[in-house]
Amino acid sequence: MSEWLQGAIARGQQVQDGFSDQRAASLALLQEIKWPNRKTEAWRYTPLRAVERSSAQIKELSPELEPVSIADLQFLELVFVDGVLVSLPEELPDGLVIEMQESSLFGTIKPERHIFGLVNDVLAADVAVVRVAAGAVIEQPLRISNLMSEGAEGHIRVLVDVAQNAKVTVYEHAESQSGSLTTAYTEFRIGADATLEHYRFALQSGNQVSIGGSHFCLLERAQLNSTIIGFGSDLQRLDTDIIHRGEKADAKLNAIYLLDGQELFDLHANVEHEVPNCTTEENVRGIAADRSRAVFNGRIHIHRDAQKTLAELNNRNLLMSDKAEINTKPELEIYADDVRCAHGATVAEIDKKALYYLRSRGLTKGQAQVMLNFGFINELIDQMPNPTLAEWVRPIIRERFAQMEVK
């Protein structure tokens, strides 16, 4: 067991609150778990040296950090600074409740196999519980802002329960300063005939460690539309689980990761089809430049009773350097015999002829590569349900592309 994990367990033993029973169960699992290494399949390409050498510490007094503003878009805001919930919306619309109290949802959707999810179970200081009442339509998006100051350690946990026939948009946004370490996990239960529009922007980069997950349970005829956009850092790991637990549920997941320098980004996406007549569409696209490394593992598990399942997984990657590395592993595990499933993965280099053609027409090298890169991922940006959010993120991605050189 690593020294870092031993310290986390010791601190977790001191946490006492309304979630003590769930924390104790996770603590017992942590005490028996093995620290991942290259022989651990889920961490084969993602070393944890950045965690082990991190000097980030829990801060008693959080500095004043403000979440990014987005023109023409107002949020109901939950603001975490260094793992502490510092701000809640002053007024909530009818049908929406946000509270800090015991919830049976805690730990029931996030699988126990996620070692840092267990760490989050025992160390998250503030657990926010969001409830959307049956039939409620929340027009204003709810944003969960995770802000980390320099050298800080923080653990963020949010539970979201969307009741029957309700509709809500949840946007998870993270910003971190140098030397920080954070775990951030969110569990979503989407009730029968309910709709969740979800975004997770993990735009941290540089000397930071960020590990987290978004985990979804879909009941009968529930609808999920999720978009993930991530940059790399010393270590950026995101686990996503989608569990179809009610018939005729529909899930769509689009993900984009953009890496430069010596950054690392690891996305593990797992879909469990437990019941019949459900659909999943998953599209993941990544671009890696310089000496960066991307890891993608996409697994779709069709259980024996999940007949009439329709599931598709596609992962496309673009290398901008012969020293960049992309490890992709799409998986289909099928135990039903009446299903339509497909998966695929590609890794290609940027088209040098296209780059030369654009430069011969008067574009600089930077302008040409931004154009080519944006064409590669723009389809997924266009599919974002919120056009205002899409227009806000486009210049951020363009700026990112401008820093990523073809080598």
Short mmCIF file of N, CA and C in Angstrom, two decimals, residues 201-375:
data_model
loop_
_atom_site.label_atom_id
_atom_site.label_comp_id
_atom_site.label_asym_id
_atom_site.label_seq_id
_atom_site.Cartn_x
_atom_site.Cartn_y
_atom_site.Cartn_z
N PHE A 201 -16.71 19.63 -17.90
CA PHE A 201 -15.55 20.27 -18.51
C PHE A 201 -14.39 20.16 -17.53
N ALA A 202 -13.43 19.31 -17.87
CA ALA A 202 -12.23 19.11 -17.05
C ALA A 202 -11.07 19.81 -17.74
N LEU A 203 -10.99 21.11 -17.57
CA LEU A 203 -10.06 21.94 -18.34
C LEU A 203 -8.79 22.26 -17.57
N GLN A 204 -8.50 21.52 -16.50
CA GLN A 204 -7.25 21.72 -15.78
C GLN A 204 -6.08 21.28 -16.67
N SER A 205 -4.95 21.91 -16.50
CA SER A 205 -3.75 21.51 -17.23
C SER A 205 -2.53 21.86 -16.39
N GLY A 206 -1.37 21.38 -16.82
CA GLY A 206 -0.14 21.70 -16.10
C GLY A 206 0.12 20.79 -14.92
N ASN A 207 0.70 21.35 -13.88
CA ASN A 207 1.15 20.60 -12.72
C ASN A 207 0.01 20.37 -11.73
N GLN A 208 -0.90 19.50 -12.10
CA GLN A 208 -2.07 19.22 -11.27
C GLN A 208 -2.44 17.75 -11.36
N VAL A 209 -3.10 17.28 -10.32
CA VAL A 209 -3.64 15.92 -10.30
C VAL A 209 -5.14 16.03 -10.12
N SER A 210 -5.89 15.49 -11.07
CA SER A 210 -7.36 15.54 -10.99
C SER A 210 -7.91 14.17 -11.33
N ILE A 211 -8.64 13.59 -10.38
CA ILE A 211 -9.21 12.26 -10.55
C ILE A 211 -10.68 12.33 -10.15
N GLY A 212 -11.55 11.79 -10.97
CA GLY A 212 -12.97 11.88 -10.64
C GLY A 212 -13.83 10.99 -11.50
N GLY A 213 -15.13 11.18 -11.36
CA GLY A 213 -16.06 10.37 -12.13
C GLY A 213 -17.47 10.95 -12.12
N SER A 214 -18.19 10.64 -13.20
CA SER A 214 -19.62 10.94 -13.29
C SER A 214 -20.33 9.61 -13.54
N HIS A 215 -21.28 9.29 -12.67
CA HIS A 215 -21.89 7.96 -12.68
C HIS A 215 -23.41 8.09 -12.75
N PHE A 216 -24.03 7.37 -13.68
CA PHE A 216 -25.44 7.56 -14.00
C PHE A 216 -26.20 6.24 -13.90
N CYS A 217 -27.38 6.29 -13.30
CA CYS A 217 -28.30 5.16 -13.28
C CYS A 217 -29.60 5.60 -13.94
N LEU A 218 -30.00 4.90 -15.00
CA LEU A 218 -31.18 5.28 -15.78
C LEU A 218 -32.31 4.28 -15.52
N LEU A 219 -33.47 4.81 -15.13
CA LEU A 219 -34.66 3.99 -14.94
C LEU A 219 -35.51 4.00 -16.21
N GLU A 220 -36.73 3.52 -16.14
CA GLU A 220 -37.55 3.31 -17.33
C GLU A 220 -37.71 4.59 -18.16
N ARG A 221 -37.37 4.49 -19.43
CA ARG A 221 -37.54 5.57 -20.43
C ARG A 221 -36.78 6.84 -20.06
N ALA A 222 -35.81 6.73 -19.18
CA ALA A 222 -34.98 7.89 -18.84
C ALA A 222 -34.10 8.26 -20.03
N GLN A 223 -33.75 9.54 -20.10
CA GLN A 223 -32.91 10.03 -21.19
C GLN A 223 -31.71 10.78 -20.62
N LEU A 224 -30.52 10.42 -21.13
CA LEU A 224 -29.28 11.07 -20.73
C LEU A 224 -28.55 11.55 -21.97
N ASN A 225 -28.15 12.83 -21.96
CA ASN A 225 -27.28 13.38 -23.00
C ASN A 225 -26.09 14.03 -22.29
N SER A 226 -24.91 13.40 -22.40
CA SER A 226 -23.74 13.85 -21.65
C SER A 226 -22.62 14.24 -22.59
N THR A 227 -21.96 15.36 -22.27
CA THR A 227 -20.80 15.84 -23.03
C THR A 227 -19.62 16.04 -22.09
N ILE A 228 -18.47 15.48 -22.44
CA ILE A 228 -17.25 15.62 -21.65
C ILE A 228 -16.18 16.26 -22.51
N ILE A 229 -15.52 17.29 -21.98
CA ILE A 229 -14.38 17.91 -22.65
C ILE A 229 -13.24 17.97 -21.64
N GLY A 230 -12.09 17.39 -21.99
CA GLY A 230 -10.98 17.34 -21.04
C GLY A 230 -9.66 17.74 -21.65
N PHE A 231 -8.84 18.42 -20.86
CA PHE A 231 -7.44 18.67 -21.18
C PHE A 231 -6.60 17.73 -20.32
N GLY A 232 -5.30 17.68 -20.61
CA GLY A 232 -4.43 16.83 -19.83
C GLY A 232 -3.67 17.62 -18.77
N SER A 233 -3.06 16.92 -17.84
CA SER A 233 -2.23 17.53 -16.80
C SER A 233 -1.19 16.49 -16.38
N ASP A 234 -0.54 16.69 -15.24
CA ASP A 234 0.36 15.65 -14.73
C ASP A 234 -0.39 14.32 -14.64
N LEU A 235 -1.62 14.40 -14.19
CA LEU A 235 -2.50 13.22 -14.17
C LEU A 235 -3.94 13.69 -14.18
N GLN A 236 -4.66 13.32 -15.22
CA GLN A 236 -6.09 13.61 -15.32
C GLN A 236 -6.80 12.29 -15.63
N ARG A 237 -7.61 11.83 -14.69
CA ARG A 237 -8.31 10.55 -14.85
C ARG A 237 -9.80 10.77 -14.60
N LEU A 238 -10.63 10.27 -15.52
CA LEU A 238 -12.07 10.41 -15.40
C LEU A 238 -12.72 9.07 -15.69
N ASP A 239 -13.55 8.61 -14.75
CA ASP A 239 -14.32 7.38 -14.93
C ASP A 239 -15.79 7.73 -15.09
N THR A 240 -16.41 7.15 -16.11
CA THR A 240 -17.83 7.37 -16.36
C THR A 240 -18.53 6.02 -16.40
N ASP A 241 -19.61 5.90 -15.63
CA ASP A 241 -20.41 4.68 -15.65
C ASP A 241 -21.85 5.04 -15.99
N ILE A 242 -22.41 4.31 -16.95
CA ILE A 242 -23.83 4.47 -17.32
C ILE A 242 -24.49 3.12 -17.12
N ILE A 243 -25.49 3.07 -16.24
CA ILE A 243 -26.17 1.82 -15.91
C ILE A 243 -27.62 1.90 -16.36
N HIS A 244 -28.00 1.06 -17.32
CA HIS A 244 -29.39 0.97 -17.77
C HIS A 244 -30.12 -0.01 -16.87
N ARG A 245 -30.98 0.54 -16.01
CA ARG A 245 -31.67 -0.29 -15.04
C ARG A 245 -33.18 -0.31 -15.28
N GLY A 246 -33.66 0.48 -16.26
CA GLY A 246 -35.07 0.48 -16.63
C GLY A 246 -35.19 0.37 -18.14
N GLU A 247 -36.19 -0.34 -18.61
CA GLU A 247 -36.37 -0.57 -20.04
C GLU A 247 -36.61 0.74 -20.81
N LYS A 248 -36.17 0.72 -22.06
CA LYS A 248 -36.35 1.82 -23.01
C LYS A 248 -35.62 3.10 -22.58
N ALA A 249 -34.61 2.96 -21.76
CA ALA A 249 -33.76 4.11 -21.43
C ALA A 249 -32.81 4.39 -22.59
N ASP A 250 -32.44 5.66 -22.72
CA ASP A 250 -31.60 6.07 -23.85
C ASP A 250 -30.45 6.94 -23.32
N ALA A 251 -29.22 6.60 -23.72
CA ALA A 251 -28.05 7.35 -23.26
C ALA A 251 -27.18 7.74 -24.45
N LYS A 252 -26.73 9.00 -24.43
CA LYS A 252 -25.79 9.48 -25.44
C LYS A 252 -24.61 10.13 -24.72
N LEU A 253 -23.40 9.71 -25.09
CA LEU A 253 -22.19 10.25 -24.48
C LEU A 253 -21.23 10.69 -25.58
N ASN A 254 -20.89 11.98 -25.59
CA ASN A 254 -19.85 12.52 -26.47
C ASN A 254 -18.70 13.00 -25.61
N ALA A 255 -17.47 12.67 -26.01
CA ALA A 255 -16.31 13.07 -25.22
C ALA A 255 -15.19 13.53 -26.15
N ILE A 256 -14.46 14.57 -25.69
CA ILE A 256 -13.33 15.14 -26.43
C ILE A 256 -12.18 15.33 -25.45
N TYR A 257 -10.96 14.91 -25.84
CA TYR A 257 -9.79 15.23 -25.03
C TYR A 257 -8.69 15.77 -25.93
N LEU A 258 -8.01 16.82 -25.43
CA LEU A 258 -6.99 17.56 -26.19
C LEU A 258 -5.75 17.69 -25.32
N LEU A 259 -4.62 17.11 -25.78
CA LEU A 259 -3.44 17.02 -24.94
C LEU A 259 -2.23 17.63 -25.62
N ASP A 260 -1.35 18.21 -24.79
CA ASP A 260 -0.13 18.83 -25.29
C ASP A 260 0.99 18.58 -24.29
N GLY A 261 2.23 18.97 -24.67
CA GLY A 261 3.36 18.82 -23.77
C GLY A 261 3.56 17.38 -23.35
N GLN A 262 3.71 17.17 -22.04
CA GLN A 262 3.84 15.82 -21.49
C GLN A 262 2.61 15.45 -20.65
N GLU A 263 1.48 15.99 -21.03
CA GLU A 263 0.25 15.79 -20.28
C GLU A 263 -0.28 14.36 -20.44
N LEU A 264 -1.12 13.99 -19.48
CA LEU A 264 -1.76 12.67 -19.48
C LEU A 264 -3.26 12.85 -19.24
N PHE A 265 -4.05 12.20 -20.06
CA PHE A 265 -5.50 12.17 -19.84
C PHE A 265 -5.97 10.74 -20.01
N ASP A 266 -6.76 10.25 -19.05
CA ASP A 266 -7.25 8.88 -19.05
C ASP A 266 -8.76 8.90 -18.87
N LEU A 267 -9.48 8.40 -19.86
CA LEU A 267 -10.95 8.31 -19.80
C LEU A 267 -11.36 6.85 -19.86
N HIS A 268 -12.01 6.40 -18.81
CA HIS A 268 -12.59 5.06 -18.78
C HIS A 268 -14.11 5.20 -18.76
N ALA A 269 -14.75 4.67 -19.77
CA ALA A 269 -16.21 4.76 -19.89
C ALA A 269 -16.79 3.35 -19.89
N ASN A 270 -17.70 3.09 -18.96
CA ASN A 270 -18.29 1.76 -18.81
C ASN A 270 -19.81 1.88 -18.89
N VAL A 271 -20.43 1.05 -19.73
CA VAL A 271 -21.88 1.06 -19.90
C VAL A 271 -22.41 -0.33 -19.57
N GLU A 272 -23.38 -0.38 -18.66
CA GLU A 272 -24.01 -1.65 -18.26
C GLU A 272 -25.45 -1.68 -18.76
N HIS A 273 -25.73 -2.57 -19.72
CA HIS A 273 -27.11 -2.80 -20.17
C HIS A 273 -27.64 -3.99 -19.40
N GLU A 274 -28.43 -3.70 -18.36
CA GLU A 274 -28.94 -4.77 -17.49
C GLU A 274 -30.32 -5.25 -17.89
N VAL A 275 -31.06 -4.43 -18.68
CA VAL A 275 -32.44 -4.74 -19.02
C VAL A 275 -32.66 -4.59 -20.53
N PRO A 276 -33.76 -5.10 -21.07
CA PRO A 276 -33.98 -5.06 -22.52
C PRO A 276 -34.36 -3.67 -23.03
N ASN A 277 -34.26 -3.53 -24.36
CA ASN A 277 -34.84 -2.40 -25.10
C ASN A 277 -34.23 -1.04 -24.76
N CYS A 278 -32.94 -1.01 -24.48
CA CYS A 278 -32.27 0.26 -24.20
C CYS A 278 -31.26 0.58 -25.30
N THR A 279 -30.89 1.86 -25.39
CA THR A 279 -29.96 2.29 -26.42
C THR A 279 -28.82 3.11 -25.82
N THR A 280 -27.63 2.97 -26.42
CA THR A 280 -26.47 3.76 -26.04
C THR A 280 -25.73 4.17 -27.31
N GLU A 281 -25.39 5.46 -27.39
CA GLU A 281 -24.54 5.95 -28.48
C GLU A 281 -23.37 6.69 -27.83
N GLU A 282 -22.15 6.26 -28.13
CA GLU A 282 -20.95 6.81 -27.50
C GLU A 282 -19.94 7.19 -28.58
N ASN A 283 -19.57 8.48 -28.61
CA ASN A 283 -18.58 8.98 -29.56
C ASN A 283 -17.49 9.71 -28.81
N VAL A 284 -16.25 9.26 -29.00
CA VAL A 284 -15.11 9.82 -28.28
C VAL A 284 -14.02 10.18 -29.29
N ARG A 285 -13.52 11.42 -29.21
CA ARG A 285 -12.47 11.87 -30.12
C ARG A 285 -11.37 12.56 -29.33
N GLY A 286 -10.12 12.25 -29.71
CA GLY A 286 -8.99 12.81 -28.99
C GLY A 286 -7.88 13.25 -29.92
N ILE A 287 -7.14 14.27 -29.49
CA ILE A 287 -5.98 14.78 -30.22
C ILE A 287 -4.83 14.90 -29.25
N ALA A 288 -3.67 14.33 -29.62
CA ALA A 288 -2.49 14.35 -28.76
C ALA A 288 -1.31 14.95 -29.51
N ALA A 289 -0.65 15.93 -28.88
CA ALA A 289 0.50 16.60 -29.48
C ALA A 289 1.74 16.40 -28.61
N ASP A 290 2.90 16.74 -29.17
CA ASP A 290 4.18 16.72 -28.47
C ASP A 290 4.44 15.33 -27.88
N ARG A 291 4.64 15.24 -26.55
CA ARG A 291 4.93 13.96 -25.89
C ARG A 291 3.76 13.53 -24.99
N SER A 292 2.60 14.02 -25.26
CA SER A 292 1.45 13.72 -24.41
C SER A 292 0.98 12.28 -24.59
N ARG A 293 0.18 11.82 -23.62
CA ARG A 293 -0.34 10.45 -23.65
C ARG A 293 -1.82 10.45 -23.31
N ALA A 294 -2.58 9.79 -24.16
CA ALA A 294 -4.01 9.64 -23.92
C ALA A 294 -4.34 8.16 -23.72
N VAL A 295 -5.28 7.92 -22.82
CA VAL A 295 -5.76 6.56 -22.57
C VAL A 295 -7.27 6.58 -22.67
N PHE A 296 -7.81 5.66 -23.46
CA PHE A 296 -9.26 5.51 -23.51
C PHE A 296 -9.61 4.04 -23.42
N ASN A 297 -10.50 3.73 -22.48
CA ASN A 297 -11.06 2.39 -22.38
C ASN A 297 -12.57 2.52 -22.38
N GLY A 298 -13.21 1.99 -23.42
CA GLY A 298 -14.66 2.05 -23.52
C GLY A 298 -15.24 0.66 -23.51
N ARG A 299 -16.02 0.35 -22.51
CA ARG A 299 -16.59 -0.99 -22.36
C ARG A 299 -18.11 -0.91 -22.36
N ILE A 300 -18.74 -1.76 -23.17
CA ILE A 300 -20.19 -1.90 -23.17
C ILE A 300 -20.51 -3.34 -22.83
N HIS A 301 -21.24 -3.53 -21.74
CA HIS A 301 -21.55 -4.86 -21.22
C HIS A 301 -23.04 -5.12 -21.40
N ILE A 302 -23.37 -6.08 -22.25
CA ILE A 302 -24.76 -6.45 -22.50
C ILE A 302 -25.08 -7.69 -21.67
N HIS A 303 -25.91 -7.53 -20.64
CA HIS A 303 -26.24 -8.64 -19.76
C HIS A 303 -27.17 -9.64 -20.46
N ARG A 304 -27.30 -10.82 -19.87
CA ARG A 304 -28.04 -11.91 -20.51
C ARG A 304 -29.49 -11.55 -20.80
N ASP A 305 -30.11 -10.76 -19.93
CA ASP A 305 -31.53 -10.42 -20.10
C ASP A 305 -31.74 -9.16 -20.95
N ALA A 306 -30.65 -8.54 -21.41
CA ALA A 306 -30.77 -7.25 -22.10
C ALA A 306 -30.99 -7.44 -23.60
N GLN A 307 -32.05 -8.15 -23.96
CA GLN A 307 -32.39 -8.34 -25.38
C GLN A 307 -32.86 -7.01 -26.00
N LYS A 308 -32.78 -6.96 -27.34
CA LYS A 308 -33.22 -5.78 -28.10
C LYS A 308 -32.40 -4.54 -27.75
N THR A 309 -31.15 -4.73 -27.35
CA THR A 309 -30.26 -3.60 -27.05
C THR A 309 -29.66 -3.06 -28.34
N LEU A 310 -29.56 -1.74 -28.42
CA LEU A 310 -28.85 -1.08 -29.51
C LEU A 310 -27.73 -0.25 -28.87
N ALA A 311 -26.48 -0.59 -29.20
CA ALA A 311 -25.34 0.10 -28.57
C ALA A 311 -24.23 0.28 -29.59
N GLU A 312 -23.69 1.49 -29.65
CA GLU A 312 -22.60 1.80 -30.57
C GLU A 312 -21.53 2.61 -29.85
N LEU A 313 -20.26 2.27 -30.12
CA LEU A 313 -19.11 2.96 -29.53
C LEU A 313 -18.10 3.24 -30.62
N ASN A 314 -17.68 4.51 -30.72
CA ASN A 314 -16.70 4.89 -31.72
C ASN A 314 -15.66 5.80 -31.09
N ASN A 315 -14.40 5.46 -31.26
CA ASN A 315 -13.30 6.26 -30.74
C ASN A 315 -12.34 6.59 -31.88
N ARG A 316 -12.17 7.89 -32.15
CA ARG A 316 -11.26 8.34 -33.20
C ARG A 316 -10.20 9.25 -32.59
N ASN A 317 -8.95 9.04 -32.99
CA ASN A 317 -7.84 9.78 -32.40
C ASN A 317 -6.92 10.33 -33.48
N LEU A 318 -6.31 11.47 -33.15
CA LEU A 318 -5.41 12.15 -34.09
C LEU A 318 -4.09 12.44 -33.37
N LEU A 319 -2.98 11.98 -33.97
CA LEU A 319 -1.65 12.23 -33.43
C LEU A 319 -1.01 13.38 -34.18
N MET A 320 -0.51 14.37 -33.44
CA MET A 320 0.17 15.51 -34.05
C MET A 320 1.68 15.42 -33.92
N SER A 321 2.16 14.33 -33.33
CA SER A 321 3.59 14.14 -33.12
C SER A 321 3.89 12.66 -33.14
N ASP A 322 5.09 12.29 -33.62
CA ASP A 322 5.46 10.88 -33.60
C ASP A 322 5.90 10.43 -32.21
N LYS A 323 5.96 11.37 -31.27
CA LYS A 323 6.30 11.03 -29.89
C LYS A 323 5.07 11.00 -28.99
N ALA A 324 3.92 11.46 -29.49
CA ALA A 324 2.67 11.37 -28.72
C ALA A 324 2.20 9.91 -28.71
N GLU A 325 1.37 9.59 -27.74
CA GLU A 325 0.94 8.19 -27.56
C GLU A 325 -0.54 8.15 -27.22
N ILE A 326 -1.26 7.27 -27.90
CA ILE A 326 -2.68 7.07 -27.60
C ILE A 326 -2.92 5.58 -27.44
N ASN A 327 -3.42 5.19 -26.27
CA ASN A 327 -3.76 3.80 -25.98
C ASN A 327 -5.28 3.68 -25.90
N THR A 328 -5.87 3.00 -26.86
CA THR A 328 -7.33 2.89 -26.91
C THR A 328 -7.75 1.44 -26.87
N LYS A 329 -8.81 1.17 -26.13
CA LYS A 329 -9.29 -0.19 -25.96
C LYS A 329 -10.81 -0.20 -25.90
N PRO A 330 -11.48 -0.31 -27.05
CA PRO A 330 -12.94 -0.46 -27.04
C PRO A 330 -13.31 -1.93 -26.77
N GLU A 331 -14.34 -2.14 -25.97
CA GLU A 331 -14.73 -3.50 -25.60
C GLU A 331 -16.24 -3.69 -25.73
N LEU A 332 -16.63 -4.82 -26.27
CA LEU A 332 -18.02 -5.26 -26.24
C LEU A 332 -18.07 -6.61 -25.53
N GLU A 333 -18.88 -6.70 -24.49
CA GLU A 333 -19.06 -7.95 -23.76
C GLU A 333 -20.55 -8.28 -23.81
N ILE A 334 -20.91 -9.25 -24.64
CA ILE A 334 -22.32 -9.49 -24.99
C ILE A 334 -22.73 -10.89 -24.55
N TYR A 335 -23.82 -10.95 -23.77
CA TYR A 335 -24.35 -12.24 -23.33
C TYR A 335 -25.79 -12.46 -23.82
N ALA A 336 -26.37 -11.48 -24.50
CA ALA A 336 -27.70 -11.62 -25.09
C ALA A 336 -27.54 -11.91 -26.59
N ASP A 337 -28.54 -12.54 -27.20
CA ASP A 337 -28.38 -12.95 -28.59
C ASP A 337 -29.23 -12.15 -29.57
N ASP A 338 -30.06 -11.24 -29.08
CA ASP A 338 -30.89 -10.43 -29.98
C ASP A 338 -30.56 -8.96 -29.75
N VAL A 339 -29.38 -8.54 -30.23
CA VAL A 339 -28.90 -7.18 -30.02
C VAL A 339 -28.26 -6.65 -31.30
N ARG A 340 -28.12 -5.33 -31.37
CA ARG A 340 -27.37 -4.69 -32.46
C ARG A 340 -26.28 -3.84 -31.80
N CYS A 341 -25.05 -4.27 -31.92
CA CYS A 341 -23.94 -3.58 -31.26
C CYS A 341 -22.77 -3.43 -32.23
N ALA A 342 -22.05 -2.32 -32.08
CA ALA A 342 -20.89 -2.08 -32.92
C ALA A 342 -19.89 -1.25 -32.14
N HIS A 343 -18.60 -1.45 -32.45
CA HIS A 343 -17.58 -0.62 -31.83
C HIS A 343 -16.39 -0.50 -32.79
N GLY A 344 -15.64 0.57 -32.62
CA GLY A 344 -14.48 0.78 -33.48
C GLY A 344 -13.56 1.83 -32.90
N ALA A 345 -12.30 1.78 -33.33
CA ALA A 345 -11.31 2.75 -32.87
C ALA A 345 -10.29 2.98 -33.98
N THR A 346 -9.87 4.22 -34.15
CA THR A 346 -8.84 4.57 -35.12
C THR A 346 -7.84 5.52 -34.49
N VAL A 347 -6.58 5.41 -34.94
CA VAL A 347 -5.53 6.35 -34.56
C VAL A 347 -4.80 6.73 -35.83
N ALA A 348 -4.77 8.02 -36.16
CA ALA A 348 -4.16 8.48 -37.40
C ALA A 348 -3.33 9.73 -37.14
N GLU A 349 -2.44 10.03 -38.06
CA GLU A 349 -1.65 11.26 -37.99
C GLU A 349 -2.36 12.37 -38.74
N ILE A 350 -2.02 13.61 -38.40
CA ILE A 350 -2.60 14.74 -39.12
C ILE A 350 -2.15 14.69 -40.57
N ASP A 351 -3.05 15.04 -41.46
CA ASP A 351 -2.79 14.96 -42.90
C ASP A 351 -1.80 16.06 -43.31
N LYS A 352 -0.55 15.66 -43.57
CA LYS A 352 0.48 16.64 -43.93
C LYS A 352 0.17 17.32 -45.26
N LYS A 353 -0.47 16.58 -46.19
CA LYS A 353 -0.82 17.19 -47.48
C LYS A 353 -1.87 18.28 -47.30
N ALA A 354 -2.86 18.01 -46.45
CA ALA A 354 -3.89 19.02 -46.18
C ALA A 354 -3.28 20.23 -45.51
N LEU A 355 -2.33 19.98 -44.59
CA LEU A 355 -1.65 21.08 -43.90
C LEU A 355 -0.86 21.93 -44.91
N TYR A 356 -0.16 21.26 -45.83
CA TYR A 356 0.62 21.97 -46.85
C TYR A 356 -0.31 22.77 -47.77
N TYR A 357 -1.45 22.17 -48.13
CA TYR A 357 -2.40 22.85 -49.02
C TYR A 357 -2.90 24.15 -48.39
N LEU A 358 -3.28 24.08 -47.13
CA LEU A 358 -3.79 25.28 -46.46
C LEU A 358 -2.71 26.34 -46.33
N ARG A 359 -1.48 25.94 -46.04
CA ARG A 359 -0.40 26.91 -45.93
C ARG A 359 -0.09 27.53 -47.29
N SER A 360 -0.24 26.76 -48.37
CA SER A 360 0.01 27.29 -49.71
C SER A 360 -1.05 28.31 -50.11
N ARG A 361 -2.17 28.33 -49.37
CA ARG A 361 -3.23 29.29 -49.64
C ARG A 361 -3.14 30.50 -48.73
N GLY A 362 -2.01 30.67 -48.06
CA GLY A 362 -1.77 31.88 -47.29
C GLY A 362 -1.98 31.78 -45.80
N LEU A 363 -2.40 30.60 -45.30
CA LEU A 363 -2.58 30.44 -43.86
C LEU A 363 -1.24 30.14 -43.19
N THR A 364 -1.08 30.63 -41.99
CA THR A 364 0.10 30.27 -41.22
C THR A 364 -0.03 28.80 -40.78
N LYS A 365 1.07 28.24 -40.31
CA LYS A 365 1.04 26.86 -39.84
C LYS A 365 0.04 26.72 -38.69
N GLY A 366 0.07 27.69 -37.77
CA GLY A 366 -0.85 27.64 -36.65
C GLY A 366 -2.30 27.71 -37.08
N GLN A 367 -2.61 28.62 -38.00
CA GLN A 367 -3.98 28.75 -38.49
C GLN A 367 -4.44 27.47 -39.20
N ALA A 368 -3.54 26.88 -39.98
CA ALA A 368 -3.89 25.67 -40.72
C ALA A 368 -4.18 24.50 -39.79
N GLN A 369 -3.35 24.33 -38.76
CA GLN A 369 -3.57 23.19 -37.88
C GLN A 369 -4.80 23.41 -36.99
N VAL A 370 -5.08 24.66 -36.62
CA VAL A 370 -6.32 24.92 -35.88
C VAL A 370 -7.52 24.54 -36.74
N MET A 371 -7.50 24.88 -38.01
CA MET A 371 -8.61 24.56 -38.90
C MET A 371 -8.80 23.06 -39.04
N LEU A 372 -7.69 22.33 -39.25
CA LEU A 372 -7.79 20.89 -39.41
C LEU A 372 -8.25 20.22 -38.12
N ASN A 373 -7.69 20.65 -37.00
CA ASN A 373 -8.08 20.05 -35.73
C ASN A 373 -9.53 20.32 -35.39
N PHE A 374 -9.96 21.56 -35.63
CA PHE A 374 -11.33 21.89 -35.30
C PHE A 374 -12.31 21.10 -36.16
N GLY A 375 -11.93 20.86 -37.41
CA GLY A 375 -12.79 20.04 -38.25
C GLY A 375 -12.94 18.63 -37.72
#
